[in-house]
Amino acid sequence: MADAASDGPSGSDDLLSCPLPGSFRFEPSPLWARLRESSPVVRVRTVSGHVAWLVTRYEDVRAVLSDKRFSRALMIAPGAPQAGVTKPRRGSLPTMDPPEHTRVRKLLTAGFSHRYLEGLRPWIRDLAERLADDLAAADTPADVRALFSQPLPIRVICQILGVPYEDRERFAAWSASVYGLSPDEADAADDSYDQLEAYLGRLLAAKRVELRKGRAPDDLLDQLIGASDEHGRLDEEQLVAFGLNLLIGGFETTANQLGTFVASLLGGQGEWRTLAAHPDLVPGAVEELLRLHRLSETGQLRIATEDIELSGTRIRGGDGVIAAIGAANRDPGAFPDPDRLDITRSPNPHLAFGHGPHFCLGAHLARIELQEALRTLTRTFPGMRLAVPTAELGWRRALISGLERIPVVCGPRQD
């Protein structure tokens, strides 16, 4: 049985780097498959210089995400391993464990209930159609990321939270910096984090003034202010952290997923036209695309609270553990023919939204956005094609990764 303790930041060694060599391409690094087969729990060095365990098999990743002995709250402890160049900040859901996590998550459930979100579906569909108009009117080639996949989730999360859409360029730039993976830009990333917190703080303060003057609450940030001021369920640090987490998480993930999905379908074996002809297949296609295409070249970090064994390897208390969801979702032990895009795959128990207590709060919102976006694009532009080969598409080097640009030729429009 293998056994090793975590190290802090240090110099060169023989450890694999994380992200793995060969990352930031359309297909995953071939090392994912090799590690799953022969070294499913292996020590790696992160971009911050810390050593952590990388876990790649489906069952092990599922266990790390759900077992209470793998903590998120310990990520903010002094000296804790980091997956990126910025240290997580206290007060938000991603840095809490039950029972505190359970208590505060309940404050957000109404704003992300299926009933409420399904009520937004017609508005999201209409938004997708208006953005498709922008694509049709753009010069050729048109950039799907700039004109469609990024604006859609930003406008949606601004609507839900009550964040001014006109501020999108500022907070999107700060967000991109926070998710950066270059150690040379760590100070800039921390500064961007500070800027985001200050921005949310000012916005919340302005909303609080309006609410005390008698304006009725009409968005999720208003509700959180009420939970803080009227019921004492959130302190100010948590209030800002929640708003920041919801804002960034509400658009970065979906924007990158949607862009990747469009490129994948256009570069596939006719799936784009299949969905144009059979829109009822879109929900299943979304699930399969979520499984097949990783959102991160690293994974979700946890800290072991005690000694634990995974796949014959002993992880010591205090060690960092990275659950590689992208690798787990291509595990042949869980998914037959896992590297093939099968838009009719069923069942499809992928882990794209996580698992356990930290299952993504916005999963249903993301599904609605992705479904309505793909229905609109395939129906409106059944002949859309990529303007460059898939292999020439460039990738953003970030914790939440995606394509930099997606140039397309829209083709004849169908209304």
mmCIF file of C-alpha atoms in Angstrom:
data_model
loop_
_atom_site.group_PDB
_atom_site.id
_atom_site.type_symbol
_atom_site.label_atom_id
_atom_site.label_comp_id
_atom_site.label_asym_id
_atom_site.label_seq_id
_atom_site.Cartn_x
_atom_site.Cartn_y
_atom_site.Cartn_z
ATOM 1 C CA MET A 1 0.000 0.000 0.000
ATOM 2 C CA ALA A 2 1.440 3.360 -1.058
ATOM 3 C CA ASP A 3 1.857 6.013 1.608
ATOM 4 C CA ALA A 4 3.114 9.589 1.575
ATOM 5 C CA ALA A 5 2.462 12.906 3.264
ATOM 6 C CA SER A 6 1.762 16.224 1.581
ATOM 7 C CA ASP A 7 4.538 18.714 1.099
ATOM 8 C CA GLY A 8 4.289 22.480 1.035
ATOM 9 C CA PRO A 9 5.589 24.561 -1.839
ATOM 10 C CA SER A 10 9.065 23.487 -2.840
ATOM 11 C CA GLY A 11 11.442 23.190 -5.734
ATOM 12 C CA SER A 12 11.803 20.719 -8.585
ATOM 13 C CA ASP A 13 11.132 16.986 -8.227
ATOM 14 C CA ASP A 14 9.882 14.078 -10.311
ATOM 15 C CA LEU A 15 6.201 14.642 -9.592
ATOM 16 C CA LEU A 16 3.707 15.176 -12.379
ATOM 17 C CA SER A 17 2.474 18.719 -12.729
ATOM 18 C CA CYS A 18 -1.213 19.483 -12.396
ATOM 19 C CA PRO A 19 -2.651 20.458 -14.887
ATOM 20 C CA LEU A 20 -1.082 17.476 -16.611
ATOM 21 C CA PRO A 21 1.186 17.773 -19.646
ATOM 22 C CA GLY A 22 -0.906 17.785 -22.808
ATOM 23 C CA SER A 23 -3.789 19.692 -21.231
ATOM 24 C CA PHE A 24 -5.735 22.605 -22.716
ATOM 25 C CA ARG A 25 -6.646 20.831 -25.906
ATOM 26 C CA PHE A 26 -9.951 19.566 -27.230
ATOM 27 C CA GLU A 27 -9.216 15.979 -26.236
ATOM 28 C CA PRO A 28 -7.953 15.314 -22.687
ATOM 29 C CA SER A 29 -4.332 14.652 -21.907
ATOM 30 C CA PRO A 30 -3.585 10.968 -22.644
ATOM 31 C CA LEU A 31 -2.110 10.777 -19.150
ATOM 32 C CA TRP A 32 -5.633 10.722 -17.655
ATOM 33 C CA ALA A 33 -6.279 7.250 -19.095
ATOM 34 C CA ARG A 34 -2.852 5.946 -18.086
ATOM 35 C CA LEU A 35 -3.279 7.157 -14.527
ATOM 36 C CA ARG A 36 -6.753 5.647 -14.219
ATOM 37 C CA GLU A 37 -5.354 2.323 -15.333
ATOM 38 C CA SER A 38 -2.078 2.111 -13.402
ATOM 39 C CA SER A 39 -1.867 4.937 -10.831
ATOM 40 C CA PRO A 40 -5.415 5.996 -9.893
ATOM 41 C CA VAL A 41 -4.199 7.893 -6.818
ATOM 42 C CA VAL A 42 -0.953 9.702 -7.520
ATOM 43 C CA ARG A 43 0.943 12.648 -6.067
ATOM 44 C CA VAL A 44 1.137 15.762 -8.243
ATOM 45 C CA ARG A 45 2.466 19.272 -7.850
ATOM 46 C CA THR A 46 -0.020 22.087 -8.415
ATOM 47 C CA VAL A 47 0.667 25.471 -10.012
ATOM 48 C CA SER A 48 0.914 26.960 -6.502
ATOM 49 C CA GLY A 49 3.811 24.602 -5.724
ATOM 50 C CA HIS A 50 1.864 22.383 -3.315
ATOM 51 C CA VAL A 51 1.769 18.591 -3.434
ATOM 52 C CA ALA A 52 -1.599 16.864 -3.476
ATOM 53 C CA TRP A 53 -3.106 13.539 -4.447
ATOM 54 C CA LEU A 54 -4.783 13.350 -7.872
ATOM 55 C CA VAL A 55 -7.673 10.864 -7.961
ATOM 56 C CA THR A 56 -8.899 9.731 -11.395
ATOM 57 C CA ARG A 57 -11.206 6.676 -11.119
ATOM 58 C CA TYR A 58 -14.972 7.208 -11.059
ATOM 59 C CA GLU A 59 -15.701 5.436 -7.776
ATOM 60 C CA ASP A 60 -12.793 7.120 -5.988
ATOM 61 C CA VAL A 61 -13.738 10.579 -7.280
ATOM 62 C CA ARG A 62 -17.344 9.990 -6.224
ATOM 63 C CA ALA A 63 -16.132 9.008 -2.754
ATOM 64 C CA VAL A 64 -13.941 12.091 -2.375
ATOM 65 C CA LEU A 65 -16.853 14.334 -3.354
ATOM 66 C CA SER A 66 -19.306 12.751 -0.894
ATOM 67 C CA ASP A 67 -17.306 11.435 2.089
ATOM 68 C CA LYS A 68 -17.354 13.903 5.010
ATOM 69 C CA ARG A 69 -13.736 12.971 5.776
ATOM 70 C CA PHE A 70 -12.735 15.055 2.745
ATOM 71 C CA SER A 71 -13.211 18.658 3.830
ATOM 72 C CA ARG A 72 -13.678 21.893 1.941
ATOM 73 C CA ALA A 73 -13.549 24.083 5.034
ATOM 74 C CA LEU A 74 -9.940 23.045 5.665
ATOM 75 C CA MET A 75 -8.915 24.549 2.317
ATOM 76 C CA ILE A 76 -8.697 27.960 4.020
ATOM 77 C CA ALA A 77 -6.588 26.686 6.936
ATOM 78 C CA PRO A 78 -3.057 28.150 7.183
ATOM 79 C CA GLY A 79 -0.653 26.222 4.976
ATOM 80 C CA ALA A 80 -3.385 24.191 3.272
ATOM 81 C CA PRO A 81 -2.594 22.937 -0.248
ATOM 82 C CA GLN A 82 -3.976 24.998 -3.161
ATOM 83 C CA ALA A 83 -4.978 23.878 -6.637
ATOM 84 C CA GLY A 84 -4.651 27.356 -8.164
ATOM 85 C CA VAL A 85 -2.630 30.504 -7.586
ATOM 86 C CA THR A 86 -5.277 32.222 -5.429
ATOM 87 C CA LYS A 87 -6.181 30.897 -1.999
ATOM 88 C CA PRO A 88 -9.899 30.269 -1.403
ATOM 89 C CA ARG A 89 -11.515 32.831 0.872
ATOM 90 C CA ARG A 90 -13.675 32.107 3.846
ATOM 91 C CA GLY A 91 -17.393 32.744 4.053
ATOM 92 C CA SER A 92 -18.672 31.114 0.846
ATOM 93 C CA LEU A 93 -20.392 27.776 0.293
ATOM 94 C CA PRO A 94 -17.345 26.188 -1.402
ATOM 95 C CA THR A 95 -15.319 26.688 1.813
ATOM 96 C CA MET A 96 -17.890 25.253 4.241
ATOM 97 C CA ASP A 97 -18.626 21.776 5.548
ATOM 98 C CA PRO A 98 -21.871 20.455 7.007
ATOM 99 C CA PRO A 99 -23.657 21.312 9.237
ATOM 100 C CA GLU A 100 -22.837 24.999 8.568
ATOM 101 C CA HIS A 101 -22.874 24.363 4.836
ATOM 102 C CA THR A 102 -26.299 22.724 5.105
ATOM 103 C CA ARG A 103 -27.721 25.629 7.110
ATOM 104 C CA VAL A 104 -26.631 28.397 4.771
ATOM 105 C CA ARG A 105 -27.323 26.469 1.556
ATOM 106 C CA LYS A 106 -30.978 26.378 2.546
ATOM 107 C CA LEU A 107 -31.040 30.165 2.275
ATOM 108 C CA LEU A 108 -30.443 29.838 -1.463
ATOM 109 C CA THR A 109 -32.794 26.997 -2.306
ATOM 110 C CA ALA A 110 -35.796 29.222 -3.136
ATOM 111 C CA GLY A 111 -33.757 31.201 -5.646
ATOM 112 C CA PHE A 112 -32.700 27.989 -7.399
ATOM 113 C CA SER A 113 -35.853 25.898 -7.034
ATOM 114 C CA HIS A 114 -36.952 23.916 -10.105
ATOM 115 C CA ARG A 115 -40.308 25.720 -10.126
ATOM 116 C CA TYR A 116 -38.724 29.183 -10.134
ATOM 117 C CA LEU A 117 -36.103 28.279 -12.730
ATOM 118 C CA GLU A 118 -38.599 26.595 -15.040
ATOM 119 C CA GLY A 119 -40.573 29.834 -14.877
ATOM 120 C CA LEU A 120 -37.506 31.538 -16.355
ATOM 121 C CA ARG A 121 -37.229 29.080 -19.245
ATOM 122 C CA PRO A 122 -39.391 31.093 -21.719
ATOM 123 C CA TRP A 123 -37.369 34.234 -20.962
ATOM 124 C CA ILE A 124 -34.096 32.334 -21.428
ATOM 125 C CA ARG A 125 -35.411 30.925 -24.714
ATOM 126 C CA ASP A 126 -36.289 34.411 -25.898
ATOM 127 C CA LEU A 127 -32.836 35.653 -24.867
ATOM 128 C CA ALA A 128 -31.203 32.843 -26.853
ATOM 129 C CA GLU A 129 -33.236 33.809 -29.919
ATOM 130 C CA ARG A 130 -32.191 37.464 -29.605
ATOM 131 C CA LEU A 131 -28.542 36.462 -29.319
ATOM 132 C CA ALA A 132 -28.981 34.250 -32.389
ATOM 133 C CA ASP A 133 -30.067 37.420 -34.188
ATOM 134 C CA ASP A 134 -26.725 38.964 -33.201
ATOM 135 C CA LEU A 135 -24.896 35.958 -34.647
ATOM 136 C CA ALA A 136 -26.832 36.191 -37.893
ATOM 137 C CA ALA A 137 -26.080 39.910 -38.221
ATOM 138 C CA ALA A 138 -22.349 39.582 -37.475
ATOM 139 C CA ASP A 139 -19.575 39.495 -40.017
ATOM 140 C CA THR A 140 -18.375 36.062 -41.113
ATOM 141 C CA PRO A 141 -16.797 34.283 -39.351
ATOM 142 C CA ALA A 142 -18.840 35.063 -36.242
ATOM 143 C CA ASP A 143 -17.463 34.297 -32.784
ATOM 144 C CA VAL A 144 -19.957 32.148 -30.861
ATOM 145 C CA ARG A 145 -18.181 32.791 -27.569
ATOM 146 C CA ALA A 146 -18.272 36.577 -27.799
ATOM 147 C CA LEU A 147 -21.742 36.867 -29.307
ATOM 148 C CA PHE A 148 -23.648 34.007 -27.698
ATOM 149 C CA SER A 149 -22.115 31.606 -25.188
ATOM 150 C CA GLN A 150 -20.762 34.270 -22.827
ATOM 151 C CA PRO A 151 -23.533 36.904 -23.017
ATOM 152 C CA LEU A 152 -26.327 34.398 -22.373
ATOM 153 C CA PRO A 153 -25.322 33.136 -18.896
ATOM 154 C CA ILE A 154 -24.054 36.568 -17.828
ATOM 155 C CA ARG A 155 -27.405 38.165 -18.620
ATOM 156 C CA VAL A 156 -29.260 35.319 -16.893
ATOM 157 C CA ILE A 157 -27.272 35.458 -13.666
ATOM 158 C CA CYS A 158 -27.482 39.267 -13.615
ATOM 159 C CA GLN A 159 -31.256 38.947 -13.860
ATOM 160 C CA ILE A 160 -31.460 36.414 -11.024
ATOM 161 C CA LEU A 161 -29.074 38.220 -8.682
ATOM 162 C CA GLY A 162 -29.983 41.801 -9.526
ATOM 163 C CA VAL A 163 -26.507 42.723 -10.808
ATOM 164 C CA PRO A 164 -26.306 45.503 -13.442
ATOM 165 C CA TYR A 165 -25.638 43.905 -16.829
ATOM 166 C CA GLU A 166 -23.751 47.013 -17.931
ATOM 167 C CA ASP A 167 -20.999 46.086 -15.423
ATOM 168 C CA ARG A 168 -20.340 42.773 -17.182
ATOM 169 C CA GLU A 169 -17.021 43.711 -18.782
ATOM 170 C CA ARG A 170 -15.539 44.710 -15.432
ATOM 171 C CA PHE A 171 -16.548 41.670 -13.423
ATOM 172 C CA ALA A 172 -15.844 39.275 -16.309
ATOM 173 C CA ALA A 173 -12.263 40.584 -16.547
ATOM 174 C CA TRP A 174 -11.743 40.254 -12.790
ATOM 175 C CA SER A 175 -13.184 36.756 -12.887
ATOM 176 C CA ALA A 176 -10.853 35.667 -15.689
ATOM 177 C CA SER A 177 -7.896 36.910 -13.649
ATOM 178 C CA VAL A 178 -9.017 35.096 -10.475
ATOM 179 C CA TYR A 179 -9.194 31.795 -12.369
ATOM 180 C CA GLY A 180 -5.746 32.221 -13.909
ATOM 181 C CA LEU A 181 -3.092 29.533 -13.529
ATOM 182 C CA SER A 182 0.124 31.521 -13.940
ATOM 183 C CA PRO A 183 2.144 31.885 -10.708
ATOM 184 C CA ASP A 184 3.591 35.102 -12.146
ATOM 185 C CA GLU A 185 0.093 36.592 -12.090
ATOM 186 C CA ALA A 186 -0.798 35.568 -8.521
ATOM 187 C CA ASP A 187 -0.634 39.128 -7.215
ATOM 188 C CA ALA A 188 -2.858 40.348 -10.040
ATOM 189 C CA ALA A 189 -5.314 37.518 -9.317
ATOM 190 C CA ASP A 190 -5.469 38.451 -5.630
ATOM 191 C CA ASP A 191 -6.032 42.075 -6.601
ATOM 192 C CA SER A 192 -8.873 41.023 -8.916
ATOM 193 C CA TYR A 193 -10.407 39.055 -6.054
ATOM 194 C CA ASP A 194 -10.241 42.186 -3.906
ATOM 195 C CA GLN A 195 -11.849 44.203 -6.704
ATOM 196 C CA LEU A 196 -14.694 41.696 -7.016
ATOM 197 C CA GLU A 197 -15.324 41.737 -3.278
ATOM 198 C CA ALA A 198 -15.322 45.536 -3.245
ATOM 199 C CA TYR A 199 -17.708 45.644 -6.199
ATOM 200 C CA LEU A 200 -20.148 43.238 -4.532
ATOM 201 C CA GLY A 201 -19.822 45.131 -1.260
ATOM 202 C CA ARG A 202 -20.790 48.419 -2.933
ATOM 203 C CA LEU A 203 -23.670 46.809 -4.799
ATOM 204 C CA LEU A 204 -25.043 45.188 -1.646
ATOM 205 C CA ALA A 205 -24.747 48.454 0.283
ATOM 206 C CA ALA A 206 -26.709 50.297 -2.411
ATOM 207 C CA LYS A 207 -29.389 47.632 -2.443
ATOM 208 C CA ARG A 208 -29.642 47.745 1.351
ATOM 209 C CA VAL A 209 -30.314 51.492 1.222
ATOM 210 C CA GLU A 210 -33.092 50.976 -1.337
ATOM 211 C CA LEU A 211 -34.681 48.181 0.680
ATOM 212 C CA ARG A 212 -34.696 50.273 3.850
ATOM 213 C CA LYS A 213 -36.456 53.019 1.894
ATOM 214 C CA GLY A 214 -39.262 50.593 1.172
ATOM 215 C CA ARG A 215 -38.419 48.960 -2.161
ATOM 216 C CA ALA A 216 -39.785 45.429 -2.264
ATOM 217 C CA PRO A 217 -37.173 42.657 -2.650
ATOM 218 C CA ASP A 218 -37.144 41.415 -6.247
ATOM 219 C CA ASP A 219 -33.925 39.431 -6.731
ATOM 220 C CA LEU A 220 -31.728 36.900 -4.951
ATOM 221 C CA LEU A 221 -29.260 39.427 -3.548
ATOM 222 C CA ASP A 222 -32.207 41.277 -1.997
ATOM 223 C CA GLN A 223 -33.272 38.027 -0.346
ATOM 224 C CA LEU A 224 -29.781 37.421 1.021
ATOM 225 C CA ILE A 225 -29.658 40.942 2.436
ATOM 226 C CA GLY A 226 -32.912 40.173 4.229
ATOM 227 C CA ALA A 227 -31.467 36.933 5.580
ATOM 228 C CA SER A 228 -28.535 38.953 6.908
ATOM 229 C CA ASP A 229 -30.275 42.071 8.254
ATOM 230 C CA GLU A 230 -33.624 40.728 9.427
ATOM 231 C CA HIS A 231 -32.786 37.240 10.584
ATOM 232 C CA GLY A 232 -29.055 37.293 11.304
ATOM 233 C CA ARG A 233 -28.468 34.150 9.241
ATOM 234 C CA LEU A 234 -25.493 35.584 7.350
ATOM 235 C CA ASP A 235 -22.732 37.896 8.492
ATOM 236 C CA GLU A 236 -21.390 40.577 6.143
ATOM 237 C CA GLU A 237 -18.403 38.501 5.090
ATOM 238 C CA GLN A 238 -20.667 35.604 4.126
ATOM 239 C CA LEU A 239 -23.070 37.922 2.325
ATOM 240 C CA VAL A 240 -20.328 39.295 0.066
ATOM 241 C CA ALA A 241 -18.779 35.855 -0.424
ATOM 242 C CA PHE A 242 -22.124 34.337 -1.400
ATOM 243 C CA GLY A 243 -22.841 37.089 -3.890
ATOM 244 C CA LEU A 244 -19.395 36.722 -5.429
ATOM 245 C CA ASN A 245 -19.625 32.939 -5.633
ATOM 246 C CA LEU A 246 -23.065 33.068 -7.263
ATOM 247 C CA LEU A 247 -22.047 35.747 -9.755
ATOM 248 C CA ILE A 248 -18.838 34.119 -10.979
ATOM 249 C CA GLY A 249 -20.113 30.560 -10.752
ATOM 250 C CA GLY A 250 -23.294 31.586 -12.509
ATOM 251 C CA PHE A 251 -21.625 32.494 -15.793
ATOM 252 C CA GLU A 252 -18.034 31.209 -16.022
ATOM 253 C CA THR A 253 -18.985 27.535 -16.011
ATOM 254 C CA THR A 254 -21.950 27.708 -18.386
ATOM 255 C CA ALA A 255 -20.234 30.100 -20.807
ATOM 256 C CA ASN A 256 -17.282 27.740 -21.208
ATOM 257 C CA GLN A 257 -19.436 24.608 -21.366
ATOM 258 C CA LEU A 258 -21.725 26.047 -24.017
ATOM 259 C CA GLY A 259 -18.865 27.124 -26.233
ATOM 260 C CA THR A 260 -17.205 23.734 -25.984
ATOM 261 C CA PHE A 261 -20.485 21.939 -26.708
ATOM 262 C CA VAL A 262 -21.120 23.953 -29.861
ATOM 263 C CA ALA A 263 -17.612 23.270 -31.162
ATOM 264 C CA SER A 264 -17.873 19.586 -30.259
ATOM 265 C CA LEU A 265 -21.163 19.133 -32.091
ATOM 266 C CA LEU A 266 -19.960 21.052 -35.149
ATOM 267 C CA GLY A 267 -16.786 18.979 -35.281
ATOM 268 C CA GLY A 268 -18.615 15.697 -34.727
ATOM 269 C CA GLN A 269 -20.244 13.105 -36.947
ATOM 270 C CA GLY A 270 -23.452 14.881 -37.865
ATOM 271 C CA GLU A 271 -24.851 15.360 -34.362
ATOM 272 C CA TRP A 272 -25.559 19.060 -35.031
ATOM 273 C CA ARG A 273 -27.951 18.271 -37.868
ATOM 274 C CA THR A 274 -29.452 15.413 -35.875
ATOM 275 C CA LEU A 275 -30.369 17.813 -33.069
ATOM 276 C CA ALA A 276 -31.715 20.325 -35.595
ATOM 277 C CA ALA A 277 -34.054 17.647 -36.914
ATOM 278 C CA HIS A 278 -34.860 16.084 -33.530
ATOM 279 C CA PRO A 279 -34.899 18.773 -30.793
ATOM 280 C CA ASP A 280 -36.326 16.237 -28.344
ATOM 281 C CA LEU A 281 -32.815 14.728 -28.212
ATOM 282 C CA VAL A 282 -31.275 17.952 -26.862
ATOM 283 C CA PRO A 283 -31.642 17.195 -23.106
ATOM 284 C CA GLY A 284 -29.855 13.856 -23.476
ATOM 285 C CA ALA A 285 -27.225 15.463 -25.682
ATOM 286 C CA VAL A 286 -26.554 18.074 -22.998
ATOM 287 C CA GLU A 287 -25.976 15.337 -20.401
ATOM 288 C CA GLU A 288 -23.600 13.505 -22.710
ATOM 289 C CA LEU A 289 -21.687 16.660 -23.549
ATOM 290 C CA LEU A 290 -21.418 17.447 -19.834
ATOM 291 C CA ARG A 291 -19.914 13.999 -19.319
ATOM 292 C CA LEU A 292 -17.549 14.019 -22.258
ATOM 293 C CA HIS A 293 -16.070 17.514 -21.985
ATOM 294 C CA ARG A 294 -14.192 18.457 -18.836
ATOM 295 C CA LEU A 295 -14.722 21.905 -17.376
ATOM 296 C CA SER A 296 -11.405 21.863 -15.550
ATOM 297 C CA GLU A 297 -7.963 20.450 -16.291
ATOM 298 C CA THR A 298 -7.492 19.876 -12.555
ATOM 299 C CA GLY A 299 -10.546 19.014 -10.457
ATOM 300 C CA GLN A 300 -12.165 19.781 -7.125
ATOM 301 C CA LEU A 301 -9.851 20.073 -4.134
ATOM 302 C CA ARG A 302 -10.559 18.607 -0.707
ATOM 303 C CA ILE A 303 -8.446 18.174 2.436
ATOM 304 C CA ALA A 304 -8.412 14.817 4.234
ATOM 305 C CA THR A 305 -9.447 15.127 7.883
ATOM 306 C CA GLU A 306 -7.923 11.772 8.846
ATOM 307 C CA ASP A 307 -5.992 8.882 7.315
ATOM 308 C CA ILE A 308 -8.037 7.318 4.502
ATOM 309 C CA GLU A 309 -7.337 4.614 1.931
ATOM 310 C CA LEU A 310 -8.293 4.939 -1.734
ATOM 311 C CA SER A 311 -7.438 2.250 -4.316
ATOM 312 C CA GLY A 312 -4.712 0.836 -2.076
ATOM 313 C CA THR A 313 -3.103 4.205 -1.319
ATOM 314 C CA ARG A 314 -3.136 5.693 2.165
ATOM 315 C CA ILE A 315 -3.916 9.392 2.258
ATOM 316 C CA ARG A 316 -2.919 11.068 5.494
ATOM 317 C CA GLY A 317 -4.935 13.590 7.429
ATOM 318 C CA GLY A 318 -4.118 17.081 6.159
ATOM 319 C CA ASP A 319 -3.253 15.916 2.639
ATOM 320 C CA GLY A 320 -4.819 17.702 -0.303
ATOM 321 C CA VAL A 321 -6.888 15.516 -2.644
ATOM 322 C CA ILE A 322 -7.940 16.627 -6.141
ATOM 323 C CA ALA A 323 -11.005 14.815 -7.473
ATOM 324 C CA ALA A 324 -10.472 14.765 -11.247
ATOM 325 C CA ILE A 325 -14.074 14.859 -12.457
ATOM 326 C CA GLY A 326 -13.030 15.067 -16.102
ATOM 327 C CA ALA A 327 -11.082 11.820 -15.773
ATOM 328 C CA ALA A 328 -13.856 10.085 -13.814
ATOM 329 C CA ASN A 329 -16.408 10.929 -16.494
ATOM 330 C CA ARG A 330 -14.354 8.976 -19.043
ATOM 331 C CA ASP A 331 -13.741 5.962 -16.833
ATOM 332 C CA PRO A 332 -14.524 2.795 -18.853
ATOM 333 C CA GLY A 333 -15.476 1.140 -15.565
ATOM 334 C CA ALA A 334 -18.460 3.481 -15.357
ATOM 335 C CA PHE A 335 -19.225 4.350 -18.997
ATOM 336 C CA PRO A 336 -19.081 1.920 -21.952
ATOM 337 C CA ASP A 337 -17.009 3.291 -24.839
ATOM 338 C CA PRO A 338 -16.349 6.423 -22.770
ATOM 339 C CA ASP A 339 -14.463 8.458 -25.378
ATOM 340 C CA ARG A 340 -17.347 8.341 -27.875
ATOM 341 C CA LEU A 341 -19.969 11.091 -28.069
ATOM 342 C CA ASP A 342 -23.322 9.295 -27.824
ATOM 343 C CA ILE A 343 -26.165 11.810 -27.555
ATOM 344 C CA THR A 344 -28.601 8.980 -26.709
ATOM 345 C CA ARG A 345 -26.477 7.503 -23.886
ATOM 346 C CA SER A 346 -28.631 6.244 -21.002
ATOM 347 C CA PRO A 347 -28.140 5.953 -18.122
ATOM 348 C CA ASN A 348 -25.580 8.715 -17.783
ATOM 349 C CA PRO A 349 -24.524 9.132 -14.121
ATOM 350 C CA HIS A 350 -21.824 11.721 -14.869
ATOM 351 C CA LEU A 351 -20.226 13.858 -12.165
ATOM 352 C CA ALA A 352 -20.039 17.126 -14.102
ATOM 353 C CA PHE A 353 -22.034 18.930 -11.414
ATOM 354 C CA GLY A 354 -20.238 17.170 -8.575
ATOM 355 C CA HIS A 355 -21.758 14.791 -6.062
ATOM 356 C CA GLY A 356 -22.776 14.850 -2.432
ATOM 357 C CA PRO A 357 -23.326 17.930 -0.242
ATOM 358 C CA HIS A 358 -21.561 20.264 -2.691
ATOM 359 C CA PHE A 359 -23.551 19.155 -5.750
ATOM 360 C CA CYS A 360 -23.799 22.285 -7.884
ATOM 361 C CA LEU A 361 -26.590 24.533 -6.634
ATOM 362 C CA GLY A 362 -27.083 25.950 -10.117
ATOM 363 C CA ALA A 363 -27.162 22.615 -11.965
ATOM 364 C CA HIS A 364 -30.762 22.930 -13.092
ATOM 365 C CA LEU A 365 -30.236 26.512 -14.218
ATOM 366 C CA ALA A 366 -27.220 25.432 -16.260
ATOM 367 C CA ARG A 367 -29.220 22.616 -17.830
ATOM 368 C CA ILE A 368 -31.997 25.011 -18.851
ATOM 369 C CA GLU A 369 -29.530 27.473 -20.367
ATOM 370 C CA LEU A 370 -27.622 24.763 -22.242
ATOM 371 C CA GLN A 371 -30.793 23.099 -23.518
ATOM 372 C CA GLU A 372 -32.421 26.294 -24.728
ATOM 373 C CA ALA A 373 -29.182 27.531 -26.269
ATOM 374 C CA LEU A 374 -28.572 24.353 -28.265
ATOM 375 C CA ARG A 375 -32.220 24.094 -29.339
ATOM 376 C CA THR A 376 -32.114 27.667 -30.609
ATOM 377 C CA LEU A 377 -28.773 27.416 -32.405
ATOM 378 C CA THR A 378 -29.408 24.049 -34.092
ATOM 379 C CA ARG A 379 -32.913 25.078 -35.175
ATOM 380 C CA THR A 380 -31.907 28.534 -36.407
ATOM 381 C CA PHE A 381 -28.611 27.552 -38.061
ATOM 382 C CA PRO A 382 -28.872 23.862 -39.079
ATOM 383 C CA GLY A 383 -26.048 24.375 -41.560
ATOM 384 C CA MET A 384 -23.635 26.074 -39.154
ATOM 385 C CA ARG A 385 -20.010 24.968 -39.440
ATOM 386 C CA LEU A 386 -16.685 25.803 -37.835
ATOM 387 C CA ALA A 387 -14.610 28.314 -39.773
ATOM 388 C CA VAL A 388 -11.370 26.557 -38.736
ATOM 389 C CA PRO A 389 -10.459 22.936 -37.978
ATOM 390 C CA THR A 390 -11.215 21.834 -34.420
ATOM 391 C CA ALA A 391 -7.502 21.300 -33.767
ATOM 392 C CA GLU A 392 -6.830 24.999 -34.379
ATOM 393 C CA LEU A 393 -9.188 26.222 -31.667
ATOM 394 C CA GLY A 394 -7.271 27.834 -28.804
ATOM 395 C CA TRP A 395 -7.924 27.167 -25.125
ATOM 396 C CA ARG A 396 -7.939 29.487 -22.123
ATOM 397 C CA ARG A 397 -5.374 28.400 -19.514
ATOM 398 C CA ALA A 398 -7.544 28.773 -16.433
ATOM 399 C CA LEU A 399 -9.026 26.756 -13.587
ATOM 400 C CA ILE A 400 -12.364 26.943 -15.400
ATOM 401 C CA SER A 401 -11.244 26.242 -18.928
ATOM 402 C CA GLY A 402 -12.838 26.751 -22.309
ATOM 403 C CA LEU A 403 -12.268 27.909 -25.851
ATOM 404 C CA GLU A 404 -10.889 31.408 -26.439
ATOM 405 C CA ARG A 405 -12.835 31.917 -29.676
ATOM 406 C CA ILE A 406 -15.272 29.825 -31.706
ATOM 407 C CA PRO A 407 -15.343 31.218 -35.252
ATOM 408 C CA VAL A 408 -18.263 29.858 -37.268
ATOM 409 C CA VAL A 409 -20.033 30.266 -40.566
ATOM 410 C CA CYS A 410 -23.696 30.357 -39.633
ATOM 411 C CA GLY A 411 -25.094 29.289 -42.993
ATOM 412 C CA PRO A 412 -28.679 29.851 -44.152
ATOM 413 C CA ARG A 413 -30.998 30.895 -41.348
ATOM 414 C CA GLN A 414 -34.180 28.946 -40.590
ATOM 415 C CA ASP A 415 -37.001 30.821 -38.818
#
